[in-house]
PDB file of C-alpha atoms and ligand atoms in Angstrom:
ATOM      1  CA  UNK A   1     -15.577  98.454 -39.279  1.00 95.00           C
ATOM      2  CA  UNK A   2     -14.935  96.181 -42.436  1.00 97.00           C
ATOM      3  CA  UNK A   3     -14.105  97.667 -45.947  1.00 98.00           C
ATOM      4  CA  UNK A   4     -14.540  95.997 -49.254  1.00 98.00           C
ATOM      5  CA  UNK A   5     -14.014  96.937 -52.760  1.00 98.00           C
ATOM      6  CA  UNK A   6     -15.302  96.086 -55.957  1.00 96.00           C
ATOM      7  CA  UNK A   7     -13.431  95.677 -59.384  1.00 97.00           C
ATOM      8  CA  UNK A   8     -13.451  99.226 -60.117  1.00 98.00           C
ATOM      9  CA  UNK A   9     -10.723 100.658 -58.348  1.00 98.00           C
ATOM     10  CA  UNK A  10      -8.966  98.023 -55.948  1.00 98.00           C
ATOM     11  CA  UNK A  11      -5.570  99.963 -55.691  1.00 98.00           C
ATOM     12  CA  UNK A  12      -7.477 102.916 -54.342  1.00 98.00           C
ATOM     13  CA  UNK A  13      -9.404 100.779 -51.892  1.00 98.00           C
ATOM     14  CA  UNK A  14      -6.241  99.213 -50.608  1.00 98.00           C
ATOM     15  CA  UNK A  15      -4.695 102.728 -49.959  1.00 98.00           C
ATOM     16  CA  UNK A  16      -7.726 103.955 -48.031  1.00 98.00           C
ATOM     17  CA  UNK A  17      -7.733 100.911 -45.982  1.00 97.00           C
ATOM     18  CA  UNK A  18      -4.131 101.316 -45.380  1.00 97.00           C
ATOM     19  CA  UNK A  19      -4.577 104.855 -44.345  1.00 97.00           C
ATOM     20  CA  UNK A  20      -7.178 103.646 -41.814  1.00 96.00           C
ATOM     21  CA  UNK A  21      -4.848 101.178 -40.578  1.00 96.00           C
ATOM     22  CA  UNK A  22      -6.615  98.284 -41.906  1.00 97.00           C
ATOM     23  CA  UNK A  23      -6.643  95.987 -44.893  1.00 98.00           C
ATOM     24  CA  UNK A  24      -9.650  95.095 -47.117  1.00 98.00           C
ATOM     25  CA  UNK A  25     -11.819  92.269 -46.135  1.00 98.00           C
ATOM     26  CA  UNK A  26     -11.987  89.420 -48.804  1.00 98.00           C
ATOM     27  CA  UNK A  27     -14.871  88.857 -51.284  1.00 98.00           C
ATOM     28  CA  UNK A  28     -15.771  87.177 -54.753  1.00 98.00           C
ATOM     29  CA  UNK A  29     -17.022  88.625 -57.926  1.00 98.00           C
ATOM     30  CA  UNK A  30     -17.669  86.003 -60.442  1.00 98.00           C
ATOM     31  CA  UNK A  31     -18.454  87.010 -64.033  1.00 97.00           C
ATOM     32  CA  UNK A  32     -20.755  84.393 -65.831  1.00 98.00           C
ATOM     33  CA  UNK A  33     -20.165  84.028 -69.656  1.00 98.00           C
ATOM     34  CA  UNK A  34     -23.173  86.497 -70.388  1.00 97.00           C
ATOM     35  CA  UNK A  35     -21.627  89.294 -68.438  1.00 95.00           C
ATOM     36  CA  UNK A  36     -23.641  89.009 -65.128  1.00 97.00           C
ATOM     37  CA  UNK A  37     -21.975  89.095 -61.824  1.00 97.00           C
ATOM     38  CA  UNK A  38     -22.480  87.353 -58.495  1.00 98.00           C
ATOM     39  CA  UNK A  39     -20.700  88.657 -55.616  1.00 98.00           C
ATOM     40  CA  UNK A  40     -20.021  86.951 -52.330  1.00 98.00           C
ATOM     41  CA  UNK A  41     -18.468  88.549 -49.116  1.00 98.00           C
ATOM     42  CA  UNK A  42     -16.169  86.195 -47.472  1.00 98.00           C
ATOM     43  CA  UNK A  43     -16.021  87.438 -44.178  1.00 98.00           C
ATOM     44  CA  UNK A  44     -18.896  88.004 -41.569  1.00 98.00           C
ATOM     45  CA  UNK A  45     -20.162  91.401 -41.495  1.00 98.00           C
ATOM     46  CA  UNK A  46     -22.823  90.806 -38.882  1.00 98.00           C
ATOM     47  CA  UNK A  47     -23.582  93.933 -36.755  1.00 98.00           C
ATOM     48  CA  UNK A  48     -20.478  95.657 -38.455  1.00 97.00           C
ATOM     49  CA  UNK A  49     -20.232  98.919 -40.271  1.00 97.00           C
ATOM     50  CA  UNK A  50     -19.320  98.322 -43.670  1.00 98.00           C
ATOM     51  CA  UNK A  51     -17.745 100.528 -45.985  1.00 98.00           C
ATOM     52  CA  UNK A  52     -17.858  99.478 -49.783  1.00 98.00           C
ATOM     53  CA  UNK A  53     -15.238 101.445 -52.020  1.00 98.00           C
ATOM     54  CA  UNK A  54     -16.502 101.367 -55.797  1.00 98.00           C
ATOM     55  CA  UNK A  55     -16.470 104.245 -58.090  1.00 98.00           C
ATOM     56  CA  UNK A  56     -18.931 103.644 -61.109  1.00 98.00           C
ATOM     57  CA  UNK A  57     -16.275 104.715 -63.415  1.00 98.00           C
ATOM     58  CA  UNK A  58     -16.517 103.343 -67.277  1.00 97.00           C
ATOM     59  CA  UNK A  59     -17.814 100.534 -67.766  1.00 97.00           C
ATOM     60  CA  UNK A  60     -20.208 102.683 -65.535  1.00 98.00           C
ATOM     61  CA  UNK A  61     -23.135 100.208 -65.922  1.00 98.00           C
ATOM     62  CA  UNK A  62     -21.217  97.347 -64.876  1.00 98.00           C
ATOM     63  CA  UNK A  63     -19.596  99.130 -61.979  1.00 98.00           C
ATOM     64  CA  UNK A  64     -22.747 100.578 -60.658  1.00 98.00           C
ATOM     65  CA  UNK A  65     -24.558  97.151 -60.575  1.00 98.00           C
ATOM     66  CA  UNK A  66     -21.546  95.516 -58.945  1.00 98.00           C
ATOM     67  CA  UNK A  67     -21.878  98.334 -56.262  1.00 98.00           C
ATOM     68  CA  UNK A  68     -25.410  97.511 -55.902  1.00 98.00           C
ATOM     69  CA  UNK A  69     -25.103  93.821 -55.609  1.00 98.00           C
ATOM     70  CA  UNK A  70     -22.180  94.527 -52.942  1.00 98.00           C
ATOM     71  CA  UNK A  71     -24.472  96.509 -50.851  1.00 98.00           C
ATOM     72  CA  UNK A  72     -27.412  94.089 -51.265  1.00 98.00           C
ATOM     73  CA  UNK A  73     -24.630  91.383 -49.917  1.00 98.00           C
ATOM     74  CA  UNK A  74     -23.738  93.394 -46.961  1.00 98.00           C
ATOM     75  CA  UNK A  75     -27.191  94.182 -46.000  1.00 98.00           C
ATOM     76  CA  UNK A  76     -28.662  90.681 -46.133  1.00 98.00           C
ATOM     77  CA  UNK A  77     -25.614  89.237 -44.384  1.00 98.00           C
ATOM     78  CA  UNK A  78     -26.430  91.399 -41.362  1.00 98.00           C
ATOM     79  CA  UNK A  79     -24.406  94.507 -41.566  1.00 98.00           C
ATOM     80  CA  UNK A  80     -25.205  97.466 -39.042  1.00 97.00           C
ATOM     81  CA  UNK A  81     -24.727 100.156 -41.892  1.00 97.00           C
ATOM     82  CA  UNK A  82     -23.382 100.435 -45.318  1.00 98.00           C
ATOM     83  CA  UNK A  83     -21.432 103.091 -46.421  1.00 98.00           C
ATOM     84  CA  UNK A  84     -20.962 103.510 -50.040  1.00 98.00           C
ATOM     85  CA  UNK A  85     -17.470 105.398 -51.034  1.00 98.00           C
ATOM     86  CA  UNK A  86     -18.014 106.363 -54.539  1.00 98.00           C
ATOM     87  CA  UNK A  87     -15.250 108.567 -55.291  1.00 98.00           C
ATOM     88  CA  UNK A  88     -16.413 109.104 -59.052  1.00 98.00           C
ATOM     89  CA  UNK A  89     -20.250 108.882 -59.363  1.00 98.00           C
ATOM     90  CA  UNK A  90     -21.362 108.350 -63.122  1.00 98.00           C
ATOM     91  CA  UNK A  91     -24.304 109.877 -64.689  1.00 97.00           C
ATOM     92  CA  UNK A  92     -23.831 113.006 -62.636  1.00 95.00           C
ATOM     93  CA  UNK A  93     -23.987 115.254 -65.780  1.00 94.00           C
ATOM     94  CA  UNK A  94     -27.427 114.483 -66.669  1.00 95.00           C
ATOM     95  CA  UNK A  95     -28.822 116.193 -63.407  1.00 94.00           C
ATOM     96  CA  UNK A  96     -31.700 117.912 -65.121  1.00 94.00           C
ATOM     97  CA  UNK A  97     -33.962 117.753 -68.390  1.00 96.00           C
ATOM     98  CA  UNK A  98     -32.002 119.687 -70.893  1.00 94.00           C
ATOM     99  CA  UNK A  99     -34.400 118.722 -73.617  1.00 94.00           C
ATOM    100  CA  UNK A 100     -38.003 117.431 -73.847  1.00 96.00           C
ATOM    101  CA  UNK A 101     -38.209 113.697 -73.787  1.00 97.00           C
ATOM    102  CA  UNK A 102     -34.987 113.360 -71.610  1.00 97.00           C
ATOM    103  CA  UNK A 103     -34.445 111.157 -68.455  1.00 97.00           C
ATOM    104  CA  UNK A 104     -32.856 112.427 -65.528  1.00 96.00           C
ATOM    105  CA  UNK A 105     -30.371 109.993 -65.088  1.00 97.00           C
ATOM    106  CA  UNK A 106     -28.734 111.324 -61.694  1.00 97.00           C
ATOM    107  CA  UNK A 107     -31.983 110.945 -60.283  1.00 97.00           C
ATOM    108  CA  UNK A 108     -32.515 107.301 -61.493  1.00 98.00           C
ATOM    109  CA  UNK A 109     -29.255 106.461 -59.995  1.00 98.00           C
ATOM    110  CA  UNK A 110     -29.764 108.003 -56.584  1.00 97.00           C
ATOM    111  CA  UNK A 111     -33.181 106.156 -56.356  1.00 98.00           C
ATOM    112  CA  UNK A 112     -31.611 102.771 -56.925  1.00 98.00           C
ATOM    113  CA  UNK A 113     -28.882 103.466 -54.692  1.00 98.00           C
ATOM    114  CA  UNK A 114     -30.779 104.659 -51.817  1.00 97.00           C
ATOM    115  CA  UNK A 115     -33.385 101.635 -52.500  1.00 98.00           C
ATOM    116  CA  UNK A 116     -30.678  98.904 -52.046  1.00 98.00           C
ATOM    117  CA  UNK A 117     -29.756 100.073 -48.676  1.00 97.00           C
ATOM    118  CA  UNK A 118     -26.850 102.607 -48.731  1.00 98.00           C
ATOM    119  CA  UNK A 119     -26.865 104.443 -45.455  1.00 97.00           C
ATOM    120  CA  UNK A 120     -24.306 106.798 -46.249  1.00 97.00           C
ATOM    121  CA  UNK A 121     -22.640 108.069 -49.271  1.00 97.00           C
ATOM    122  CA  UNK A 122     -19.246 109.496 -49.963  1.00 98.00           C
ATOM    123  CA  UNK A 123     -18.466 111.132 -53.061  1.00 98.00           C
ATOM    124  CA  UNK A 124     -15.576 113.465 -54.473  1.00 98.00           C
ATOM    125  CA  UNK A 125     -16.023 116.697 -56.575  1.00 97.00           C
ATOM    126  CA  UNK A 126     -19.622 115.999 -57.859  1.00 96.00           C
ATOM    127  CA  UNK A 127     -20.573 117.837 -60.904  1.00 93.00           C
ATOM    128  CA  UNK A 128     -22.789 120.132 -59.287  1.00 89.00           C
ATOM    129  CA  UNK A 129     -22.696 121.585 -55.714  1.00 87.00           C
ATOM    130  CA  UNK A 130     -26.295 120.684 -55.332  1.00 87.00           C
ATOM    131  CA  UNK A 131     -26.008 116.869 -55.307  1.00 93.00           C
ATOM    132  CA  UNK A 132     -26.213 116.474 -51.400  1.00 90.00           C
ATOM    133  CA  UNK A 133     -29.574 117.909 -51.524  1.00 91.00           C
ATOM    134  CA  UNK A 134     -30.625 115.467 -54.180  1.00 93.00           C
ATOM    135  CA  UNK A 135     -30.104 112.498 -52.158  1.00 96.00           C
ATOM    136  CA  UNK A 136     -32.226 111.413 -48.947  1.00 96.00           C
ATOM    137  CA  UNK A 137     -29.362 109.706 -47.484  1.00 97.00           C
ATOM    138  CA  UNK A 138     -26.348 111.698 -45.960  1.00 96.00           C
ATOM    139  CA  UNK A 139     -23.896 112.433 -48.710  1.00 96.00           C
ATOM    140  CA  UNK A 140     -20.396 113.452 -47.742  1.00 96.00           C
ATOM    141  CA  UNK A 141     -19.115 115.787 -50.785  1.00 97.00           C
ATOM    142  CA  UNK A 142     -15.402 115.987 -50.773  1.00 97.00           C
ATOM    143  CA  UNK A 143     -12.927 117.939 -52.754  1.00 98.00           C
ATOM    144  CA  UNK A 144      -9.809 117.386 -54.005  1.00 98.00           C
ATOM    145  CA  UNK A 145      -9.186 121.094 -54.469  1.00 98.00           C
ATOM    146  CA  UNK A 146      -7.114 121.152 -51.309  1.00 98.00           C
ATOM    147  CA  UNK A 147      -4.914 118.626 -52.752  1.00 98.00           C
ATOM    148  CA  UNK A 148      -4.484 120.811 -55.952  1.00 98.00           C
ATOM    149  CA  UNK A 149      -3.537 123.800 -53.916  1.00 98.00           C
ATOM    150  CA  UNK A 150      -0.817 121.936 -52.206  1.00 97.00           C
ATOM    151  CA  UNK A 151       0.562 120.609 -55.422  1.00 97.00           C
ATOM    152  CA  UNK A 152       0.266 124.183 -56.950  1.00 97.00           C
ATOM    153  CA  UNK A 153       2.279 125.591 -54.398  1.00 96.00           C
ATOM    154  CA  UNK A 154       4.906 123.264 -54.641  1.00 96.00           C
ATOM    155  CA  UNK A 155       5.266 124.079 -58.697  1.00 94.00           C
ATOM    156  CA  UNK A 156       8.776 125.692 -58.951  1.00 87.00           C
ATOM    157  CA  UNK A 157       7.331 128.403 -61.298  1.00 92.00           C
ATOM    158  CA  UNK A 158       4.697 129.238 -58.840  1.00 91.00           C
ATOM    159  CA  UNK A 159       7.294 130.136 -55.818  1.00 91.00           C
ATOM    160  CA  UNK A 160       9.220 131.895 -57.762  1.00 93.00           C
ATOM    161  CA  UNK A 161       6.720 134.024 -59.608  1.00 94.00           C
ATOM    162  CA  UNK A 162       3.380 133.615 -58.005  1.00 91.00           C
ATOM    163  CA  UNK A 163       1.874 136.718 -59.690  1.00 94.00           C
ATOM    164  CA  UNK A 164       2.435 135.215 -63.088  1.00 96.00           C
ATOM    165  CA  UNK A 165      -0.554 132.789 -62.675  1.00 97.00           C
ATOM    166  CA  UNK A 166      -4.356 132.900 -63.027  1.00 97.00           C
ATOM    167  CA  UNK A 167      -6.713 130.248 -62.593  1.00 97.00           C
ATOM    168  CA  UNK A 168      -9.262 129.424 -65.292  1.00 97.00           C
ATOM    169  CA  UNK A 169     -12.726 127.480 -65.223  1.00 97.00           C
ATOM    170  CA  UNK A 170     -13.112 125.972 -68.777  1.00 96.00           C
ATOM    171  CA  UNK A 171     -16.881 126.763 -68.673  1.00 94.00           C
ATOM    172  CA  UNK A 172     -19.456 128.590 -66.575  1.00 92.00           C
ATOM    173  CA  UNK A 173     -20.385 125.432 -64.422  1.00 91.00           C
ATOM    174  CA  UNK A 174     -16.882 125.376 -62.891  1.00 94.00           C
ATOM    175  CA  UNK A 175     -17.070 129.052 -61.442  1.00 95.00           C
ATOM    176  CA  UNK A 176     -17.850 127.975 -57.857  1.00 95.00           C
ATOM    177  CA  UNK A 177     -14.750 125.673 -57.874  1.00 96.00           C
ATOM    178  CA  UNK A 178     -12.150 128.101 -58.880  1.00 96.00           C
ATOM    179  CA  UNK A 179     -13.471 130.938 -56.524  1.00 97.00           C
ATOM    180  CA  UNK A 180     -12.805 128.468 -53.869  1.00 97.00           C
ATOM    181  CA  UNK A 181      -9.475 127.395 -55.110  1.00 98.00           C
ATOM    182  CA  UNK A 182      -8.693 131.438 -55.513  1.00 97.00           C
ATOM    183  CA  UNK A 183      -9.352 131.871 -51.837  1.00 97.00           C
ATOM    184  CA  UNK A 184      -6.988 128.685 -50.998  1.00 97.00           C
ATOM    185  CA  UNK A 185      -4.031 130.422 -53.035  1.00 97.00           C
ATOM    186  CA  UNK A 186      -4.355 133.751 -51.652  1.00 95.00           C
ATOM    187  CA  UNK A 187      -7.081 135.361 -54.044  1.00 96.00           C
ATOM    188  CA  UNK A 188      -5.345 134.366 -57.123  1.00 96.00           C
ATOM    189  CA  UNK A 189      -7.016 135.909 -60.158  1.00 97.00           C
ATOM    190  CA  UNK A 190      -9.381 133.917 -62.313  1.00 96.00           C
ATOM    191  CA  UNK A 191     -10.760 133.775 -65.890  1.00 96.00           C
ATOM    192  CA  UNK A 192     -14.033 131.939 -66.681  1.00 96.00           C
ATOM    193  CA  UNK A 193     -14.343 130.781 -70.339  1.00 96.00           C
ATOM    194  CA  UNK A 194     -17.822 130.661 -72.227  1.00 92.00           C
ATOM    195  CA  UNK A 195     -17.887 127.201 -73.681  1.00 86.00           C
ATOM    196  CA  UNK A 196     -21.000 126.145 -75.538  1.00 87.00           C
ATOM    197  CA  UNK A 197     -21.756 122.252 -76.418  1.00 85.00           C
ATOM    198  CA  UNK A 198     -24.139 121.613 -79.102  1.00 84.00           C
ATOM    199  CA  UNK A 199     -26.404 119.040 -77.671  1.00 83.00           C
ATOM    200  CA  UNK A 200     -27.209 117.395 -81.056  1.00 84.00           C
ATOM    201  CA  UNK A 201     -23.561 116.821 -82.157  1.00 84.00           C
ATOM    202  CA  UNK A 202     -21.920 117.258 -79.038  1.00 83.00           C
ATOM    203  CA  UNK A 203     -19.426 119.684 -80.857  1.00 87.00           C
ATOM    204  CA  UNK A 204     -17.674 122.232 -78.543  1.00 85.00           C
ATOM    205  CA  UNK A 205     -17.011 125.739 -79.153  1.00 87.00           C
ATOM    206  CA  UNK A 206     -15.211 128.560 -76.734  1.00 79.00           C
ATOM    207  CA  UNK A 207     -14.704 132.089 -78.137  1.00 78.00           C
ATOM    208  CA  UNK A 208     -15.076 134.229 -75.107  1.00 85.00           C
ATOM    209  CA  UNK A 209     -13.769 134.529 -71.801  1.00 86.00           C
ATOM    210  CA  UNK A 210     -13.884 136.811 -68.655  1.00 91.00           C
ATOM    211  CA  UNK A 211     -11.510 137.837 -65.861  1.00 90.00           C
ATOM    212  CA  UNK A 212      -7.837 138.555 -65.491  1.00 87.00           C
ATOM    213  CA  UNK A 213      -5.470 136.946 -67.709  1.00 94.00           C
ATOM    214  CA  UNK A 214      -2.028 136.265 -66.901  1.00 96.00           C
ATOM    215  CA  UNK A 215       1.012 134.407 -68.432  1.00 97.00           C
ATOM    216  CA  UNK A 216       0.651 131.166 -66.601  1.00 97.00           C
ATOM    217  CA  UNK A 217      -2.897 129.550 -66.541  1.00 97.00           C
ATOM    218  CA  UNK A 218      -4.048 126.783 -64.260  1.00 98.00           C
ATOM    219  CA  UNK A 219      -7.289 125.245 -65.819  1.00 98.00           C
ATOM    220  CA  UNK A 220      -9.485 123.365 -63.354  1.00 98.00           C
ATOM    221  CA  UNK A 221     -12.307 120.821 -63.995  1.00 97.00           C
ATOM    222  CA  UNK A 222     -14.135 118.423 -62.259  1.00 97.00           C
ATOM    223  CA  UNK A 223     -13.441 115.722 -65.086  1.00 97.00           C
ATOM    224  CA  UNK A 224     -11.787 115.250 -68.299  1.00 98.00           C
ATOM    225  CA  UNK A 225     -13.581 112.645 -70.602  1.00 97.00           C
ATOM    226  CA  UNK A 226     -12.825 113.241 -74.365  1.00 96.00           C
ATOM    227  CA  UNK A 227     -10.059 116.037 -73.623  1.00 97.00           C
ATOM    228  CA  UNK A 228     -11.878 118.270 -76.090  1.00 95.00           C
ATOM    229  CA  UNK A 229     -12.782 120.860 -73.413  1.00 96.00           C
ATOM    230  CA  UNK A 230      -9.209 121.261 -72.075  1.00 97.00           C
ATOM    231  CA  UNK A 231      -7.561 120.943 -75.654  1.00 96.00           C
ATOM    232  CA  UNK A 232      -9.966 123.894 -76.673  1.00 95.00           C
ATOM    233  CA  UNK A 233      -9.298 126.092 -73.296  1.00 96.00           C
ATOM    234  CA  UNK A 234      -5.758 125.992 -73.693  1.00 97.00           C
ATOM    235  CA  UNK A 235      -5.897 127.032 -77.440  1.00 95.00           C
ATOM    236  CA  UNK A 236      -8.153 130.053 -76.440  1.00 95.00           C
ATOM    237  CA  UNK A 237      -5.566 130.745 -73.597  1.00 96.00           C
ATOM    238  CA  UNK A 238      -2.549 130.527 -75.867  1.00 96.00           C
ATOM    239  CA  UNK A 239      -4.274 132.725 -78.532  1.00 94.00           C
ATOM    240  CA  UNK A 240      -4.559 135.373 -75.854  1.00 94.00           C
ATOM    241  CA  UNK A 241      -0.869 135.593 -74.492  1.00 95.00           C
ATOM    242  CA  UNK A 242      -0.731 132.621 -72.165  1.00 97.00           C
ATOM    243  CA  UNK A 243       2.327 131.090 -72.279  1.00 97.00           C
ATOM    244  CA  UNK A 244       2.027 127.863 -70.132  1.00 97.00           C
ATOM    245  CA  UNK A 245      -1.068 126.067 -69.317  1.00 98.00           C
ATOM    246  CA  UNK A 246      -1.195 123.414 -66.227  1.00 98.00           C
ATOM    247  CA  UNK A 247      -4.476 121.266 -65.739  1.00 98.00           C
ATOM    248  CA  UNK A 248      -5.907 119.820 -62.523  1.00 98.00           C
ATOM    249  CA  UNK A 249      -8.881 117.750 -62.991  1.00 98.00           C
ATOM    250  CA  UNK A 250     -10.364 115.476 -60.218  1.00 98.00           C
ATOM    251  CA  UNK A 251     -11.730 112.500 -62.415  1.00 98.00           C
ATOM    252  CA  UNK A 252      -9.935 110.848 -65.222  1.00 98.00           C
ATOM    253  CA  UNK A 253     -12.638 109.506 -67.204  1.00 98.00           C
ATOM    254  CA  UNK A 254     -10.345 109.398 -70.428  1.00 98.00           C
ATOM    255  CA  UNK A 255     -12.910 108.471 -73.098  1.00 95.00           C
ATOM    256  CA  UNK A 256     -12.206 108.050 -76.517  1.00 86.00           C
ATOM    257  CA  UNK A 257      -8.628 109.398 -77.403  1.00 96.00           C
ATOM    258  CA  UNK A 258      -8.447 111.698 -74.613  1.00 98.00           C
ATOM    259  CA  UNK A 259      -4.727 110.550 -73.569  1.00 98.00           C
ATOM    260  CA  UNK A 260      -3.625 111.472 -77.108  1.00 98.00           C
ATOM    261  CA  UNK A 261      -5.747 114.480 -77.354  1.00 98.00           C
ATOM    262  CA  UNK A 262      -4.412 115.961 -74.023  1.00 98.00           C
ATOM    263  CA  UNK A 263      -0.598 114.734 -74.831  1.00 98.00           C
ATOM    264  CA  UNK A 264      -0.714 116.376 -78.118  1.00 97.00           C
ATOM    265  CA  UNK A 265      -2.403 119.611 -76.800  1.00 96.00           C
ATOM    266  CA  UNK A 266      -0.911 122.931 -75.724  1.00 95.00           C
ATOM    267  CA  UNK A 267      -1.213 122.051 -72.167  1.00 98.00           C
ATOM    268  CA  UNK A 268       2.288 121.595 -70.371  1.00 98.00           C
ATOM    269  CA  UNK A 269       0.997 118.999 -67.441  1.00 98.00           C
ATOM    270  CA  UNK A 270      -2.094 117.254 -66.454  1.00 98.00           C
ATOM    271  CA  UNK A 271      -2.686 116.579 -62.940  1.00 98.00           C
ATOM    272  CA  UNK A 272      -5.841 114.013 -62.247  1.00 98.00           C
ATOM    273  CA  UNK A 273      -6.535 112.189 -59.135  1.00 98.00           C
ATOM    274  CA  UNK A 274      -7.174 108.261 -58.732  1.00 98.00           C
ATOM    275  CA  UNK A 275     -10.926 108.765 -58.078  1.00 98.00           C
ATOM    276  CA  UNK A 276     -11.024 106.596 -61.277  1.00 98.00           C
ATOM    277  CA  UNK A 277      -8.278 103.951 -62.005  1.00 98.00           C
ATOM    278  CA  UNK A 278      -6.059 105.049 -64.918  1.00 98.00           C
ATOM    279  CA  UNK A 279      -4.666 101.802 -66.948  1.00 97.00           C
ATOM    280  CA  UNK A 280      -1.247 101.709 -68.290  1.00 97.00           C
ATOM    281  CA  UNK A 281      -2.412 102.104 -71.783  1.00 96.00           C
ATOM    282  CA  UNK A 282      -4.069 105.397 -70.736  1.00 97.00           C
ATOM    283  CA  UNK A 283      -1.171 106.914 -69.222  1.00 98.00           C
ATOM    284  CA  UNK A 284       0.792 109.722 -70.974  1.00 98.00           C
ATOM    285  CA  UNK A 285       3.967 111.582 -70.335  1.00 98.00           C
ATOM    286  CA  UNK A 286       2.433 114.901 -69.230  1.00 98.00           C
ATOM    287  CA  UNK A 287      -0.113 112.930 -66.735  1.00 98.00           C
ATOM    288  CA  UNK A 288       0.608 112.900 -63.012  1.00 98.00           C
ATOM    289  CA  UNK A 289      -1.900 111.319 -60.699  1.00 98.00           C
ATOM    290  CA  UNK A 290      -2.549 112.523 -57.087  1.00 98.00           C
ATOM    291  CA  UNK A 291      -3.995 110.141 -54.817  1.00 98.00           C
ATOM    292  CA  UNK A 292      -7.410 110.975 -52.791  1.00 98.00           C
ATOM    293  CA  UNK A 293      -7.007 107.871 -50.310  1.00 98.00           C
ATOM    294  CA  UNK A 294      -5.941 110.224 -47.101  1.00 98.00           C
ATOM    295  CA  UNK A 295      -8.484 112.676 -47.852  1.00 98.00           C
ATOM    296  CA  UNK A 296     -11.180 109.857 -47.998  1.00 98.00           C
ATOM    297  CA  UNK A 297      -9.789 107.720 -45.154  1.00 97.00           C
ATOM    298  CA  UNK A 298      -9.516 111.127 -42.818  1.00 96.00           C
ATOM    299  CA  UNK A 299     -13.340 111.837 -43.478  1.00 94.00           C
ATOM    300  CA  UNK A 300     -14.440 108.442 -43.460  1.00 89.00           C
ATOM    301  CA  UNK A 301     -13.312 107.810 -40.093  1.00 84.00           C
ATOM    302  CA  UNK A 302     -14.877 111.017 -38.828  1.00 79.00           C
ATOM    303  CA  UNK A 303     -18.277 109.926 -40.004  1.00 79.00           C
ATOM    304  CA  UNK A 304     -18.606 106.917 -37.504  1.00 77.00           C
TER     305      UNK A 304
HETATM  306  C1  R5P B 401     -18.396 119.712 -68.201  1.00 94.50           C
HETATM  307  O1  R5P B 401     -19.799 120.122 -67.645  1.00 94.50           O
HETATM  308  C2  R5P B 401     -17.488 119.223 -67.221  1.00 94.50           C
HETATM  309  O2  R5P B 401     -17.226 119.768 -66.345  1.00 94.50           O
HETATM  310  C3  R5P B 401     -16.333 118.679 -67.996  1.00 94.50           C
HETATM  311  O3  R5P B 401     -15.921 119.988 -68.499  1.00 94.50           O
HETATM  312  C4  R5P B 401     -16.775 117.940 -69.415  1.00 94.50           C
HETATM  313  O4  R5P B 401     -17.381 116.868 -69.006  1.00 94.50           O
HETATM  314  C5  R5P B 401     -15.295 117.460 -69.980  1.00 94.50           C
HETATM  315  O5  R5P B 401     -15.592 116.675 -71.103  1.00 94.50           O
HETATM  316  P1  R5P B 401     -14.573 116.358 -72.530  1.00 94.50           P
HETATM  317  O6  R5P B 401     -13.498 116.245 -71.497  1.00 94.50           O
HETATM  318  O7  R5P B 401     -15.298 115.403 -73.216  1.00 94.50           O
HETATM  319  O8  R5P B 401     -14.640 117.783 -72.981  1.00 94.50           O
END
């Protein structure tokens, strides 16, 4: 097996390769003055199973095209199979037509990934549980929830006062996620917030919630983009008697001023994973990053 990495998250790719007791194969990605890319695999892949690690994180379009070019290069160079490990898959939120006249971005991305010759896909915490049904190629849908459960069990307050905790989904879309985590944590009670997003202006509101609220809240989400969903959830929880909110989110998209929004919010700590590379300038004091390398390595090995 040969593992290659695009430019999106080479550090994670290195960790995955190390966890599989191998190292990354060399390649060259040349960027032309107009922004176009030329890729070249620098090692033979004839009759090899090739794994390409490339989250389509921001800049999404650039990283998506880079992934497609790498898959094409592997196919043209005689690879036996190509598996795309895309820990964060961009364009997932537009998974249906919300308003007349819109495109279904996820379907467009799926079509081009399949058309270029990906034989298998690996993703982590897709926006919808249905994503594997949308792809025609086998899609391994992994989840960081087990990492989160492990980390939650290590929190000192969790060990001394487990009954003071509740799980929180900051919107209705996350119910499945917190139900699964609740079971992993011995049926911890959970709360679901009713978040509304104005599709025209993008503004968010959250005034209501259902479920059992406790003194300490663990907010779970698949991704943090602007940070507004988390900020709003923490404010609503504080208004309703929660004294400490801790956040666990898989994908650190961190657009706009998300690091400042989160650092200055009422949350005590923000755990994310390294599905997306977080640059130094986007790191902040309350942030902690958990690695998904072992999770990916273990499961990719099992698929061969
Ligand atoms: C929404 O459906 C997602 O699960 C996240 O809650 C959302 O994408 C977070 O976005 P933001 O950080 O911009 O509020």
